[in-house]
């Protein structure tokens, strides 16, 4: 594609600027960066158009050349373009330098391995030194502005990579002493000095060496990256000459330089300060911030160097200068400002915060500075706005708020007034002109303005913001709060449409104002006839202020109002109040009201809701009601109240699926009889209440199992074992399905599936009742004989562990031993409900590794289970 | 100290977006630093569209304040400075320096060189004052001599180039944008060192120094027993020094006549090289007594090329130049008004113009008027519900004039009639609790100007001006007194008072 015309470019740039992201996502986006670079060399485009192209690359390099190689290539191309410029004056050299710098610094390219960096840095330094850069670098008339621009570029690179210029401090100093442009060089030196002081302690370089290094060290040799490489990982905050920010960031640079270093440093700083009056005020301010920060970390450095500048600076009200003085004050405190100086600074600041010749944003900023004034001996907690000790009522007289002020001025001055009133609490009571009295008058005026019918919302907002400020600063002063509450009540009476503001205020203020205001507002609302045209607002208000224990006045107001709730919206607001009352558990009259509403409301939806509330009130206990109607936890993003409400009900009233809150296992069985009972161990993972465990067996092996109830379980608290009676229909092992139904501490009912519980064959064993002493052998033999012929007989080999037969029996079969001749012979009888039995004769054999078992049962189906059981005994040993 | 981005947004109420971005400039190198400094709390600069929307919402400049919106109208959403947090997407962009002036919103986002959570105090952020100063500079440039929209557009089109000069990398070099225009024109090979950065070049031509003192007098008059009237003089001294040499030194002395009122609250231009401590400490906080420093006030300085404000001051003169009362009462459908004005004998009775504006807020148009004036003429602006009493160049010999009459109004229509949030009725609402009946807290405002006169008596003696430069300059001095916020409140109703009015 050939070069675009001026118009085409204008259109393209316009489209890009309208929305860079949309443009880059479009078809044309990818080529923009490339086209821009190539058209910069086009001879068809005017310089004006090219400057606008460069302006784009100054603002959006990351979009045009998004990765490091692209940025490197772009910077190289920009430098090439500059070299190719004809040697006549051109408006492009400056923006090309700026653009190359921007692309390198913002593209993350700057470094010793970047070819473009290694070209740009010496070029900038050459230009900044005022030397001959050669290769037709423009006519001599352009050298001077380019020199300044090169300094600016170097300063930006140093800002982005602290320590970059550490190696040329000496050169910069000597340039400043010669004929360089004063402002760019001063600022460059100050920044490089400050960054060096931050980086130097870690690099180990000698400060003196850096400051004294001559011109020769820079020349054409390779750039010294050592300091920058060390500094890069810590872009250092510049601000923390502020005490509050000091701890973390400033700990890095407590230097203890040698006397020679101190001398050089002082000389450099003095050199900068002495000529600072030649800088523009904003640049002077930057210089002071930088030098203040640079010297702050140096132990034993008296900041007296700044003193000669201060008187001159205090006379102006130039915003940046006074701000810089405050920064010095914060940085050096008493070392630079005596108590008298502090008082003078405070006076000048107070004066500037109200001087009619200064614009409003400046007033506001100075007022902020007053309340954050860095005092020599601060008393209050750090970081909190407070009136400085020296700022007495006399000094503040001109800073009092008035209704004539702009809202922001009024609020900031009101804050000051509140702080004064808080201090003034003990003194001057009863005087007519004391600050409290004035505050009261002011609030009354604000309330009156907010009460104006049809007035803009901003007036109402202002009134409530002022009330909030007063309430939060002077919460403990009933002398102020009482009239405030009265005034607000009257405001509500005059303009119920402000109900949302009242609700907001009640939500935000502390109990000192909230409680009494709520009470009077409720009285105010319910004393109205229910057919007020502002009914909507009254109901909205009541939903906030209604007492939970439904007072009769509230109920009768609602009853009266119901007749006038003609539309759906009003009915919903009315029902919302009912809901609030329900949450508190409702009172005796509420059920009646809800029944009336369920009949009377015009809208079917309203009637349904009223009926639902009535049913809830009738069927749910108080706490559950509170949960059901409480704020919905589900789906907070939903805006529809109806949906939210339904969600809330669903959450509260529907049993919800949840992960298992407990762990259940079968405990050791104590086969005692006469009934079969499974012992369960339970462990709580979270608190659960009213736990009901339901069990089910597959295939009707057992009779239906009863649920087990536990009132409460808490994690970490030991739990009693649970007993589950089993009624097998056949003596067979089974899996029990377990479900838990319970209530969470928030009152929500949940159910959870627990892992299935295995009931083993051995868990079904019961002993026979013991026959009288001496009759056991006969009893056993009787049982033995009774098994046949209906039953079955078998012989199995039961392997023995190292413990031998006696141990095996005592461990597994102890309760069932009928006849024993330890250690060789045991007769064992096991009852298997409902009516099976298993009889074993164990007779120790000659060999040690097993015992032959003769077994009989009256139920042939038991045989395989018994066989498995016996063979498994030694394994479980 | 750097800015991450700058915007100018034209506020256009009534249009769908309520505004358009007229200029924006981003600084990507500063943005990179912000990313590092702010760390996890970093919020990127949004594109113009979302920024416009968020800013106008925050400044309440959208047309939709009908409903209560918590994120804007909540009582905790208190802004006490011109620095805002804008919610953009789910994040909050902070700090945004912004203010509205002459229908233009000026905004910038200063770099904060530390993490943003917890939020650092504004006073600790150097970029805040730099940002404000940049925006003031742009504002001065746009409105310095601009008359109409075409000129504004021309100036806006010059801005990108000017900022390339004065703020190439987001760090402001000079607030005086005009300077950089001149700088390009003046740039010469032979610029010596020690050329101040705030002075684009050197002047060549006839030396002359022009000094003009303009005093504005403000007043609040109540005509009440328990409320004191207040008045204050605010002076501005503007200089233009056309002198040869790199840094010519000039000293200007302001003097007062023997009974003159001392100058206080003196703020000087940064080019003033030294200040007497008496000037530095003379403050209105202390009140006036005989021991107060009464001049001469010496200001040694080295002037910039352009016209500049050498200093500002305030003063407390013993009496207001015109003392008046205003009585207004609502009687059935009519308003009865009576205005009385008296020029103090010490004041020069030779006005450039003098008129009293009597507006009626929150009412319908004037339908009927009967009046009597002892002097001058009355003009009626029926639709605007405004009376203007043109007094002219001189008060009569008695120095006292009066106006009385009755005014009747038509029905009020909300849109067209002037609405004022101060001049509403019913100030008695708190004490009388009679909501609904409107009393009147109206005022009349005086507009006047007197040439070659200052109320304090302050003057710049031409012989005391010292100039250390080649050639004897021609020195000219001008003086002027104008009124500004000169209100006379209706004494028949409560009026908004300032703290000063309540002191004994």
PDB file of N, CA and C in Angstrom, chain A residues 19 21 58-59 94 106 156 178 183 237-239 277-280 286 315 319 323 347-348 355 385 394 397 400 404 408 415 433 438 448-449 452 457 461 465 490-491 504 508, chain B residues 26 28-29 32-33 47 60 65-66 70 74-75 77 80-81 113 123 125 129-130 133 164 172-173 193 197-198 220 265-266 268 280 285-286 421 425-427 429 433 499 502:
ATOM      1  N   UNK A  19     -11.671   5.085  19.708  1.00  0.00           N
ATOM      2  CA  UNK A  19     -11.569   3.914  20.572  1.00  0.00           C
ATOM      3  C   UNK A  19     -10.429   3.036  20.095  1.00  0.00           C
ATOM      4  N   UNK A  21      -8.976   0.444  21.275  1.00  0.00           N
ATOM      5  CA  UNK A  21      -9.115  -1.011  21.346  1.00  0.00           C
ATOM      6  C   UNK A  21      -9.969  -1.513  20.188  1.00  0.00           C
ATOM      7  N   UNK A  58       3.516   8.894  20.457  1.00  0.00           N
ATOM      8  CA  UNK A  58       3.862   9.337  21.802  1.00  0.00           C
ATOM      9  C   UNK A  58       2.824   8.867  22.813  1.00  0.00           C
ATOM     10  N   UNK A  59       1.574   8.715  22.328  1.00  0.00           N
ATOM     11  CA  UNK A  59       0.507   8.387  23.264  1.00  0.00           C
ATOM     12  C   UNK A  59       0.189   6.904  23.343  1.00  0.00           C
ATOM     13  N   UNK A  94      12.418  17.282  17.135  1.00  0.00           N
ATOM     14  CA  UNK A  94      11.996  17.227  18.535  1.00  0.00           C
ATOM     15  C   UNK A  94      11.022  16.076  18.782  1.00  0.00           C
ATOM     16  N   UNK A 106       8.623   2.915  27.272  1.00  0.00           N
ATOM     17  CA  UNK A 106       7.360   2.270  27.609  1.00  0.00           C
ATOM     18  C   UNK A 106       7.286   0.854  27.054  1.00  0.00           C
ATOM     19  N   UNK A 156      13.381  11.561  31.453  1.00  0.00           N
ATOM     20  CA  UNK A 156      12.318  10.557  31.431  1.00  0.00           C
ATOM     21  C   UNK A 156      12.914   9.153  31.509  1.00  0.00           C
ATOM     22  N   UNK A 178      28.270  25.650  33.083  1.00  0.00           N
ATOM     23  CA  UNK A 178      28.650  26.348  31.858  1.00  0.00           C
ATOM     24  C   UNK A 178      27.461  27.089  31.266  1.00  0.00           C
ATOM     25  N   UNK A 183      16.972  25.269  33.187  1.00  0.00           N
ATOM     26  CA  UNK A 183      15.915  24.464  33.806  1.00  0.00           C
ATOM     27  C   UNK A 183      16.036  22.974  33.492  1.00  0.00           C
ATOM     28  N   UNK A 237       9.667   5.106  45.225  1.00  0.00           N
ATOM     29  CA  UNK A 237       8.696   6.183  45.384  1.00  0.00           C
ATOM     30  C   UNK A 237       9.402   7.505  45.629  1.00  0.00           C
ATOM     31  N   UNK A 238       8.867   8.556  45.036  1.00  0.00           N
ATOM     32  CA  UNK A 238       9.490   9.866  45.242  1.00  0.00           C
ATOM     33  C   UNK A 238       8.856  10.600  46.400  1.00  0.00           C
ATOM     34  N   UNK A 239       7.618  10.234  46.692  1.00  0.00           N
ATOM     35  CA  UNK A 239       6.878  11.022  47.661  1.00  0.00           C
ATOM     36  C   UNK A 239       7.328  10.852  49.096  1.00  0.00           C
ATOM     37  N   UNK A 277      15.741  30.185  41.279  1.00  0.00           N
ATOM     38  CA  UNK A 277      14.795  31.256  40.945  1.00  0.00           C
ATOM     39  C   UNK A 277      14.692  31.460  39.434  1.00  0.00           C
ATOM     40  N   UNK A 278      15.620  30.891  38.686  1.00  0.00           N
ATOM     41  CA  UNK A 278      15.544  31.014  37.231  1.00  0.00           C
ATOM     42  C   UNK A 278      14.583  29.999  36.615  1.00  0.00           C
ATOM     43  N   UNK A 279      14.134  29.066  37.444  1.00  0.00           N
ATOM     44  CA  UNK A 279      13.219  28.037  36.939  1.00  0.00           C
ATOM     45  C   UNK A 279      11.772  28.535  37.036  1.00  0.00           C
ATOM     46  N   UNK A 280      10.912  27.954  36.218  1.00  0.00           N
ATOM     47  CA  UNK A 280       9.499  28.297  36.352  1.00  0.00           C
ATOM     48  C   UNK A 280       9.012  27.781  37.705  1.00  0.00           C
ATOM     49  N   UNK A 286       9.304  21.059  41.648  1.00  0.00           N
ATOM     50  CA  UNK A 286       9.838  19.711  41.395  1.00  0.00           C
ATOM     51  C   UNK A 286      11.244  19.576  41.972  1.00  0.00           C
ATOM     52  N   UNK A 315       5.967  33.832  50.433  1.00  0.00           N
ATOM     53  CA  UNK A 315       5.230  35.014  50.005  1.00  0.00           C
ATOM     54  C   UNK A 315       4.243  34.720  48.890  1.00  0.00           C
ATOM     55  N   UNK A 319       0.481  27.319  43.961  1.00  0.00           N
ATOM     56  CA  UNK A 319       0.077  26.038  44.526  1.00  0.00           C
ATOM     57  C   UNK A 319       1.232  25.049  44.642  1.00  0.00           C
ATOM     58  N   UNK A 323       3.023  23.766  48.138  1.00  0.00           N
ATOM     59  CA  UNK A 323       2.950  22.328  48.370  1.00  0.00           C
ATOM     60  C   UNK A 323       4.353  21.763  48.595  1.00  0.00           C
ATOM     61  N   UNK A 347      -0.062  30.178  59.213  1.00  0.00           N
ATOM     62  CA  UNK A 347      -0.808  31.414  58.933  1.00  0.00           C
ATOM     63  C   UNK A 347      -0.937  31.638  57.438  1.00  0.00           C
ATOM     64  N   UNK A 348       0.165  31.445  56.722  1.00  0.00           N
ATOM     65  CA  UNK A 348       0.135  31.662  55.283  1.00  0.00           C
ATOM     66  C   UNK A 348      -0.810  30.649  54.616  1.00  0.00           C
ATOM     67  N   UNK A 355      -8.102  32.967  50.430  1.00  0.00           N
ATOM     68  CA  UNK A 355      -7.837  34.238  49.759  1.00  0.00           C
ATOM     69  C   UNK A 355      -8.741  34.405  48.546  1.00  0.00           C
ATOM     70  N   UNK A 385      -7.423  13.132  59.627  1.00  0.00           N
ATOM     71  CA  UNK A 385      -7.530  14.578  59.477  1.00  0.00           C
ATOM     72  C   UNK A 385      -7.839  15.213  60.831  1.00  0.00           C
ATOM     73  N   UNK A 394      -9.576  31.561  66.464  1.00  0.00           N
ATOM     74  CA  UNK A 394      -9.311  32.899  65.935  1.00  0.00           C
ATOM     75  C   UNK A 394      -8.793  32.807  64.494  1.00  0.00           C
ATOM     76  N   UNK A 397     -11.392  31.856  61.807  1.00  0.00           N
ATOM     77  CA  UNK A 397     -12.598  32.665  61.662  1.00  0.00           C
ATOM     78  C   UNK A 397     -13.018  32.832  60.206  1.00  0.00           C
ATOM     79  N   UNK A 400     -14.920  29.683  58.178  1.00  0.00           N
ATOM     80  CA  UNK A 400     -16.200  29.118  58.573  1.00  0.00           C
ATOM     81  C   UNK A 400     -17.088  28.928  57.346  1.00  0.00           C
ATOM     82  N   UNK A 404     -23.645  30.349  51.460  1.00  0.00           N
ATOM     83  CA  UNK A 404     -23.345  30.934  50.161  1.00  0.00           C
ATOM     84  C   UNK A 404     -22.251  30.163  49.431  1.00  0.00           C
ATOM     85  N   UNK A 408     -18.712  21.785  47.873  1.00  0.00           N
ATOM     86  CA  UNK A 408     -17.450  21.198  48.328  1.00  0.00           C
ATOM     87  C   UNK A 408     -16.778  22.081  49.367  1.00  0.00           C
ATOM     88  N   UNK A 415     -16.330  20.470  57.951  1.00  0.00           N
ATOM     89  CA  UNK A 415     -15.503  19.477  58.638  1.00  0.00           C
ATOM     90  C   UNK A 415     -14.587  20.172  59.645  1.00  0.00           C
ATOM     91  N   UNK A 433     -22.331  33.301  70.302  1.00  0.00           N
ATOM     92  CA  UNK A 433     -21.563  33.215  69.074  1.00  0.00           C
ATOM     93  C   UNK A 433     -20.553  32.072  69.072  1.00  0.00           C
ATOM     94  N   UNK A 438     -23.316  28.394  65.838  1.00  0.00           N
ATOM     95  CA  UNK A 438     -23.238  28.684  64.412  1.00  0.00           C
ATOM     96  C   UNK A 438     -23.503  27.432  63.586  1.00  0.00           C
ATOM     97  N   UNK A 448     -33.365  23.731  55.467  1.00  0.00           N
ATOM     98  CA  UNK A 448     -34.393  24.553  54.851  1.00  0.00           C
ATOM     99  C   UNK A 448     -34.266  24.525  53.336  1.00  0.00           C
ATOM    100  N   UNK A 449     -33.036  24.582  52.846  1.00  0.00           N
ATOM    101  CA  UNK A 449     -32.833  24.554  51.407  1.00  0.00           C
ATOM    102  C   UNK A 449     -33.215  23.213  50.823  1.00  0.00           C
ATOM    103  N   UNK A 452     -36.874  22.684  50.084  1.00  0.00           N
ATOM    104  CA  UNK A 452     -37.514  23.447  49.021  1.00  0.00           C
ATOM    105  C   UNK A 452     -38.124  22.530  47.976  1.00  0.00           C
ATOM    106  N   UNK A 457     -31.619  17.836  43.432  1.00  0.00           N
ATOM    107  CA  UNK A 457     -31.246  16.791  44.391  1.00  0.00           C
ATOM    108  C   UNK A 457     -29.956  17.126  45.114  1.00  0.00           C
ATOM    109  N   UNK A 461     -28.811  16.223  48.894  1.00  0.00           N
ATOM    110  CA  UNK A 461     -27.614  15.437  49.157  1.00  0.00           C
ATOM    111  C   UNK A 461     -26.666  16.179  50.076  1.00  0.00           C
ATOM    112  N   UNK A 465     -25.224  14.966  53.601  1.00  0.00           N
ATOM    113  CA  UNK A 465     -23.776  14.801  53.788  1.00  0.00           C
ATOM    114  C   UNK A 465     -23.310  15.599  54.994  1.00  0.00           C
ATOM    115  N   UNK A 490     -38.291  17.640  60.801  1.00  0.00           N
ATOM    116  CA  UNK A 490     -39.087  18.661  60.124  1.00  0.00           C
ATOM    117  C   UNK A 490     -38.856  18.617  58.625  1.00  0.00           C
ATOM    118  N   UNK A 491     -37.629  18.316  58.245  1.00  0.00           N
ATOM    119  CA  UNK A 491     -37.339  18.197  56.815  1.00  0.00           C
ATOM    120  C   UNK A 491     -38.173  17.073  56.212  1.00  0.00           C
ATOM    121  N   UNK A 504     -30.753   6.080  53.676  1.00  0.00           N
ATOM    122  CA  UNK A 504     -29.301   6.021  53.500  1.00  0.00           C
ATOM    123  C   UNK A 504     -28.580   6.541  54.745  1.00  0.00           C
ATOM    124  N   UNK A 508     -26.015   4.630  57.591  1.00  0.00           N
ATOM    125  CA  UNK A 508     -24.588   4.956  57.688  1.00  0.00           C
ATOM    126  C   UNK A 508     -24.148   5.484  59.045  1.00  0.00           C
TER     127      UNK A 508
ATOM    128  N   UNK B  26      -2.372  11.146  26.670  1.00  0.00           N
ATOM    129  CA  UNK B  26      -1.916  10.114  27.595  1.00  0.00           C
ATOM    130  C   UNK B  26      -0.397  10.077  27.616  1.00  0.00           C
ATOM    131  N   UNK B  28       2.367   7.362  28.155  1.00  0.00           N
ATOM    132  CA  UNK B  28       2.608   5.928  28.384  1.00  0.00           C
ATOM    133  C   UNK B  28       3.810   5.638  29.277  1.00  0.00           C
ATOM    134  N   UNK B  29       4.836   6.504  29.246  1.00  0.00           N
ATOM    135  CA  UNK B  29       5.990   6.197  30.111  1.00  0.00           C
ATOM    136  C   UNK B  29       5.597   6.365  31.573  1.00  0.00           C
ATOM    137  N   UNK B  32       3.608   3.403  32.655  1.00  0.00           N
ATOM    138  CA  UNK B  32       4.468   2.266  33.023  1.00  0.00           C
ATOM    139  C   UNK B  32       4.938   2.370  34.463  1.00  0.00           C
ATOM    140  N   UNK B  33       5.313   3.594  34.852  1.00  0.00           N
ATOM    141  CA  UNK B  33       5.760   3.772  36.237  1.00  0.00           C
ATOM    142  C   UNK B  33       4.603   3.522  37.202  1.00  0.00           C
ATOM    143  N   UNK B  47     -10.285   4.344  28.180  1.00  0.00           N
ATOM    144  CA  UNK B  47     -10.432   5.092  26.932  1.00  0.00           C
ATOM    145  C   UNK B  47     -11.349   6.284  27.174  1.00  0.00           C
ATOM    146  N   UNK B  60     -21.730  15.101  38.790  1.00  0.00           N
ATOM    147  CA  UNK B  60     -23.168  15.407  38.730  1.00  0.00           C
ATOM    148  C   UNK B  60     -23.492  16.273  37.522  1.00  0.00           C
ATOM    149  N   UNK B  65     -30.572  13.464  37.552  1.00  0.00           N
ATOM    150  CA  UNK B  65     -30.510  13.397  39.005  1.00  0.00           C
ATOM    151  C   UNK B  65     -31.907  13.228  39.624  1.00  0.00           C
ATOM    152  N   UNK B  66     -32.837  12.687  38.810  1.00  0.00           N
ATOM    153  CA  UNK B  66     -34.199  12.565  39.304  1.00  0.00           C
ATOM    154  C   UNK B  66     -34.286  11.577  40.470  1.00  0.00           C
ATOM    155  N   UNK B  70     -27.351   5.647  45.102  1.00  0.00           N
ATOM    156  CA  UNK B  70     -26.500   5.544  46.276  1.00  0.00           C
ATOM    157  C   UNK B  70     -25.043   5.891  45.985  1.00  0.00           C
ATOM    158  N   UNK B  74     -25.222   9.143  48.193  1.00  0.00           N
ATOM    159  CA  UNK B  74     -25.137   8.687  49.573  1.00  0.00           C
ATOM    160  C   UNK B  74     -24.490   9.756  50.446  1.00  0.00           C
ATOM    161  N   UNK B  75     -24.921   9.812  51.706  1.00  0.00           N
ATOM    162  CA  UNK B  75     -24.406  10.857  52.597  1.00  0.00           C
ATOM    163  C   UNK B  75     -22.932  10.641  52.917  1.00  0.00           C
ATOM    164  N   UNK B  77     -20.767   9.830  50.626  1.00  0.00           N
ATOM    165  CA  UNK B  77     -20.004  10.129  49.411  1.00  0.00           C
ATOM    166  C   UNK B  77     -19.613  11.604  49.429  1.00  0.00           C
ATOM    167  N   UNK B  80     -14.413  16.684  49.454  1.00  0.00           N
ATOM    168  CA  UNK B  80     -14.046  17.973  50.021  1.00  0.00           C
ATOM    169  C   UNK B  80     -12.930  18.644  49.238  1.00  0.00           C
ATOM    170  N   UNK B  81     -12.488  17.982  48.171  1.00  0.00           N
ATOM    171  CA  UNK B  81     -11.480  18.598  47.308  1.00  0.00           C
ATOM    172  C   UNK B  81     -11.877  18.332  45.868  1.00  0.00           C
ATOM    173  N   UNK B 113       3.261   7.767  43.434  1.00  0.00           N
ATOM    174  CA  UNK B 113       4.481   6.966  43.382  1.00  0.00           C
ATOM    175  C   UNK B 113       4.577   6.001  44.556  1.00  0.00           C
ATOM    176  N   UNK B 123      -2.007  15.213  50.455  1.00  0.00           N
ATOM    177  CA  UNK B 123      -0.919  16.169  50.659  1.00  0.00           C
ATOM    178  C   UNK B 123       0.427  15.517  50.331  1.00  0.00           C
ATOM    179  N   UNK B 125       1.056  13.593  47.814  1.00  0.00           N
ATOM    180  CA  UNK B 125       1.201  13.285  46.383  1.00  0.00           C
ATOM    181  C   UNK B 125       1.587  14.551  45.634  1.00  0.00           C
ATOM    182  N   UNK B 129      -0.755  18.855  43.109  1.00  0.00           N
ATOM    183  CA  UNK B 129      -0.618  20.287  42.854  1.00  0.00           C
ATOM    184  C   UNK B 129      -0.110  20.533  41.440  1.00  0.00           C
ATOM    185  N   UNK B 130       0.744  19.623  40.947  1.00  0.00           N
ATOM    186  CA  UNK B 130       1.233  19.775  39.578  1.00  0.00           C
ATOM    187  C   UNK B 130       0.092  19.628  38.575  1.00  0.00           C
ATOM    188  N   UNK B 133      -2.116  22.694  38.682  1.00  0.00           N
ATOM    189  CA  UNK B 133      -1.433  23.824  38.053  1.00  0.00           C
ATOM    190  C   UNK B 133      -1.451  23.677  36.522  1.00  0.00           C
ATOM    191  N   UNK B 164       3.226  19.436  23.940  1.00  0.00           N
ATOM    192  CA  UNK B 164       4.463  18.791  23.534  1.00  0.00           C
ATOM    193  C   UNK B 164       5.660  19.625  24.020  1.00  0.00           C
ATOM    194  N   UNK B 172       5.177  18.590  34.120  1.00  0.00           N
ATOM    195  CA  UNK B 172       4.934  19.951  33.679  1.00  0.00           C
ATOM    196  C   UNK B 172       6.208  20.795  33.774  1.00  0.00           C
ATOM    197  N   UNK B 173       6.504  21.548  32.706  1.00  0.00           N
ATOM    198  CA  UNK B 173       7.694  22.405  32.721  1.00  0.00           C
ATOM    199  C   UNK B 173       7.333  23.858  32.945  1.00  0.00           C
ATOM    200  N   UNK B 193      23.477  32.081  29.103  1.00  0.00           N
ATOM    201  CA  UNK B 193      23.027  31.266  30.228  1.00  0.00           C
ATOM    202  C   UNK B 193      22.408  32.205  31.244  1.00  0.00           C
ATOM    203  N   UNK B 197      13.931  30.467  32.845  1.00  0.00           N
ATOM    204  CA  UNK B 197      13.086  29.593  32.041  1.00  0.00           C
ATOM    205  C   UNK B 197      11.712  30.191  31.830  1.00  0.00           C
ATOM    206  N   UNK B 198      11.339  31.134  32.728  1.00  0.00           N
ATOM    207  CA  UNK B 198      10.004  31.722  32.611  1.00  0.00           C
ATOM    208  C   UNK B 198      10.005  32.956  31.726  1.00  0.00           C
ATOM    209  N   UNK B 220     -21.935  42.484  52.270  1.00  0.00           N
ATOM    210  CA  UNK B 220     -23.189  41.844  52.667  1.00  0.00           C
ATOM    211  C   UNK B 220     -23.836  42.784  53.653  1.00  0.00           C
ATOM    212  N   UNK B 265      -3.102  40.200  53.963  1.00  0.00           N
ATOM    213  CA  UNK B 265      -3.183  38.950  53.198  1.00  0.00           C
ATOM    214  C   UNK B 265      -2.491  39.087  51.838  1.00  0.00           C
ATOM    215  N   UNK B 266      -1.265  39.563  51.869  1.00  0.00           N
ATOM    216  CA  UNK B 266      -0.590  39.849  50.604  1.00  0.00           C
ATOM    217  C   UNK B 266       0.034  38.580  50.028  1.00  0.00           C
ATOM    218  N   UNK B 268       2.252  37.309  46.684  1.00  0.00           N
ATOM    219  CA  UNK B 268       3.026  37.917  45.602  1.00  0.00           C
ATOM    220  C   UNK B 268       3.307  36.913  44.492  1.00  0.00           C
ATOM    221  N   UNK B 280       4.796  39.929  54.963  1.00  0.00           N
ATOM    222  CA  UNK B 280       4.488  38.504  55.044  1.00  0.00           C
ATOM    223  C   UNK B 280       3.495  38.190  56.153  1.00  0.00           C
ATOM    224  N   UNK B 285      -6.545  38.117  59.740  1.00  0.00           N
ATOM    225  CA  UNK B 285      -6.917  37.342  60.921  1.00  0.00           C
ATOM    226  C   UNK B 285      -6.769  38.194  62.181  1.00  0.00           C
ATOM    227  N   UNK B 286      -5.801  39.103  62.144  1.00  0.00           N
ATOM    228  CA  UNK B 286      -5.497  39.860  63.353  1.00  0.00           C
ATOM    229  C   UNK B 286      -6.360  41.097  63.535  1.00  0.00           C
ATOM    230  N   UNK B 421     -30.863  28.766  44.953  1.00  0.00           N
ATOM    231  CA  UNK B 421     -30.942  27.934  46.141  1.00  0.00           C
ATOM    232  C   UNK B 421     -30.782  28.731  47.416  1.00  0.00           C
ATOM    233  N   UNK B 425     -37.586  31.146  50.154  1.00  0.00           N
ATOM    234  CA  UNK B 425     -38.278  31.678  51.309  1.00  0.00           C
ATOM    235  C   UNK B 425     -38.150  30.772  52.490  1.00  0.00           C
ATOM    236  N   UNK B 426     -39.007  31.054  53.453  1.00  0.00           N
ATOM    237  CA  UNK B 426     -39.219  30.110  54.529  1.00  0.00           C
ATOM    238  C   UNK B 426     -37.980  29.858  55.360  1.00  0.00           C
ATOM    239  N   UNK B 427     -37.199  30.887  55.576  1.00  0.00           N
ATOM    240  CA  UNK B 427     -36.047  30.700  56.445  1.00  0.00           C
ATOM    241  C   UNK B 427     -36.501  30.481  57.873  1.00  0.00           C
ATOM    242  N   UNK B 429     -38.518  28.513  58.915  1.00  0.00           N
ATOM    243  CA  UNK B 429     -39.102  27.178  59.049  1.00  0.00           C
ATOM    244  C   UNK B 429     -38.649  26.439  60.288  1.00  0.00           C
ATOM    245  N   UNK B 433     -41.802  26.560  62.464  1.00  0.00           N
ATOM    246  CA  UNK B 433     -42.396  25.283  62.087  1.00  0.00           C
ATOM    247  C   UNK B 433     -43.654  25.455  61.251  1.00  0.00           C
ATOM    248  N   UNK B 499     -20.058  33.682  59.210  1.00  0.00           N
ATOM    249  CA  UNK B 499     -19.601  33.656  60.597  1.00  0.00           C
ATOM    250  C   UNK B 499     -19.199  35.045  61.053  1.00  0.00           C
ATOM    251  N   UNK B 502     -21.656  37.418  62.679  1.00  0.00           N
ATOM    252  CA  UNK B 502     -22.212  37.091  63.989  1.00  0.00           C
ATOM    253  C   UNK B 502     -21.334  37.552  65.123  1.00  0.00           C
TER     254      UNK B 502
END
